[in-house]
Amino acid sequence: MDRAQLRTHLDHLDDAVPALRASSPDRCHFLRAFAGMAQIIEAKALTAQDAEFVGRRINEILF
């Protein structure tokens, strides 16, 4: 997946965080759900640079 597609998926993940937090009974449940979604995106990164980009963006979204 190219960088633009990764960015789109990451933007969708970012947009989903408020609803995901609201629907999660606790922080642990939220983190498991978030991690599962993030791992799917991370797996689509084709280069080391894209993987680093995805990792940085996921950290920005989470924190």
XYZ file of N, CA and C in Angstrom:
189
model
N 0.847 -1.158 0.000
C 0.000 0.000 0.000
C 0.903 1.235 0.000
N 0.586 2.191 -0.831
C 1.445 3.372 -0.900
C 1.154 4.331 0.259
N 1.998 5.329 0.397
C 1.938 6.252 1.536
C 0.588 6.978 1.595
N 0.062 7.376 0.451
C -1.226 8.077 0.443
C -2.343 7.176 0.969
N -2.329 5.925 0.580
C -3.341 4.986 1.066
C -3.177 4.737 2.564
N -1.935 4.606 3.007
C -1.687 4.435 4.438
C -2.210 5.639 5.209
N -1.935 6.823 4.697
C -2.384 8.052 5.348
C -3.913 8.086 5.445
N -4.586 7.660 4.387
C -6.050 7.627 4.400
C -6.564 6.683 5.481
N -5.980 5.497 5.560
C -6.402 4.533 6.582
C -6.108 5.060 7.985
N -4.975 5.707 8.156
C -4.640 6.282 9.456
C -5.597 7.415 9.823
N -5.995 8.207 8.849
C -6.971 9.269 9.103
C -8.307 8.678 9.539
N -8.695 7.571 8.920
C -9.943 6.899 9.302
C -9.836 6.351 10.727
N -8.673 5.799 11.060
C -8.454 5.309 12.421
C -8.560 6.466 13.411
N -7.937 7.572 13.095
C -7.989 8.755 13.958
C -9.433 9.209 14.156
N -10.195 9.238 13.078
C -11.597 9.653 13.155
C -12.438 8.687 13.990
N -12.046 7.418 14.022
C -12.813 6.394 14.737
C -12.540 6.370 16.237
N -11.469 7.002 16.680
C -11.071 6.916 18.092
C -12.163 7.393 19.056
N -12.801 8.532 18.852
C -13.829 8.947 19.822
C -14.960 7.920 19.977
N -15.434 7.391 18.886
C -16.501 6.385 18.963
C -15.996 5.100 19.601
N -14.771 4.736 19.282
C -14.185 3.530 19.861
C -14.029 3.684 21.372
N -13.571 4.840 21.809
C -13.453 5.092 23.260
C -14.824 5.045 23.928
N -15.811 5.658 23.291
C -17.156 5.710 23.869
C -17.791 4.324 23.971
N -17.470 3.454 23.032
C -18.091 2.131 23.025
C -17.311 1.100 23.832
N -16.144 1.469 24.307
C -15.316 0.536 25.074
C -15.650 0.652 26.558
N -15.867 -0.487 27.217
C -16.217 -0.437 28.639
C -15.067 0.030 29.535
N -13.836 -0.127 29.064
C -12.686 0.328 29.851
C -11.497 0.567 28.924
N -10.429 1.126 29.492
C -9.240 1.475 28.698
C -8.593 0.247 28.078
N -8.566 -0.850 28.803
C -7.950 -2.076 28.294
C -8.668 -2.554 27.031
N -9.984 -2.529 27.054
C -10.768 -2.940 25.886
C -10.485 -2.004 24.714
N -10.451 -0.702 24.998
C -10.144 0.271 23.953
C -8.780 -0.004 23.334
N -7.777 -0.215 24.181
C -6.421 -0.430 23.671
C -6.324 -1.694 22.823
N -7.008 -2.749 23.219
C -6.999 -3.977 22.411
C -7.643 -3.735 21.049
N -8.777 -3.045 21.047
C -9.467 -2.761 19.789
C -8.622 -1.848 18.904
N -8.059 -0.807 19.500
C -7.218 0.121 18.748
C -6.011 -0.607 18.169
N -5.355 -1.424 18.987
C -4.164 -2.152 18.533
C -4.495 -3.079 17.378
N -5.632 -3.730 17.439
C -6.025 -4.611 16.343
C -6.197 -3.852 15.038
N -6.830 -2.698 15.114
C -7.022 -1.882 13.916
C -5.682 -1.344 13.415
N -4.842 -0.910 14.333
C -3.536 -0.357 13.962
C -2.648 -1.417 13.321
N -2.689 -2.632 13.831
C -1.858 -3.708 13.281
C -2.215 -4.015 11.836
N -3.478 -3.918 11.510
C -3.896 -4.151 10.126
C -3.240 -3.125 9.206
N -3.230 -1.870 9.632
C -2.606 -0.818 8.826
C -1.096 -1.028 8.765
N -0.478 -1.330 9.902
C 0.972 -1.547 9.940
C 1.390 -2.662 8.995
N 0.592 -3.690 8.905
C 0.926 -4.833 8.055
C 0.920 -4.467 6.573
N 0.250 -3.393 6.222
C 0.158 -2.971 4.820
C 1.336 -2.106 4.374
N 2.164 -1.672 5.316
C 3.336 -0.856 4.971
C 4.346 -1.727 4.230
N 4.772 -1.275 3.071
C 5.650 -2.079 2.220
C 7.131 -1.821 2.448
N 7.465 -0.650 2.954
C 8.876 -0.316 3.154
C 9.122 0.007 4.625
N 10.379 -0.017 5.005
C 10.741 0.336 6.380
C 10.358 1.783 6.682
N 10.514 2.653 5.707
C 10.168 4.060 5.899
C 8.665 4.218 6.115
N 7.876 3.469 5.353
C 6.430 3.533 5.535
C 6.034 2.957 6.891
N 6.696 1.899 7.319
C 6.409 1.311 8.629
C 6.713 2.312 9.740
N 7.818 3.049 9.609
C 8.150 4.087 10.588
C 7.102 5.193 10.582
N 6.679 5.601 9.389
C 5.646 6.619 9.258
C 4.366 6.168 9.963
N 3.952 4.944 9.701
C 2.732 4.411 10.311
C 2.879 4.373 11.830
N 4.007 3.895 12.311
C 4.231 3.828 13.748
C 4.168 5.190 14.422
N 4.797 6.176 13.802
C 4.758 7.538 14.358
C 3.332 8.074 14.394
N 2.617 7.861 13.304
C 1.241 8.384 13.219
C 0.324 7.684 14.222
N 0.508 6.391 14.407
C -0.299 5.657 15.385
C -0.040 6.204 16.782
N 1.208 6.475 17.105
C 1.523 7.063 18.411
C 0.888 8.435 18.570
N 0.898 9.232 17.507
C 0.263 10.549 17.560
C -1.234 10.415 17.822
N -1.864 9.466 17.158
C -3.304 9.261 17.323
C -3.610 8.811 18.750
N -2.818 7.898 19.247
C -3.085 7.304 20.555
C -2.807 8.268 21.697
N -1.800 9.103 21.529
C -1.422 10.006 22.615
C -1.663 11.408 22.180
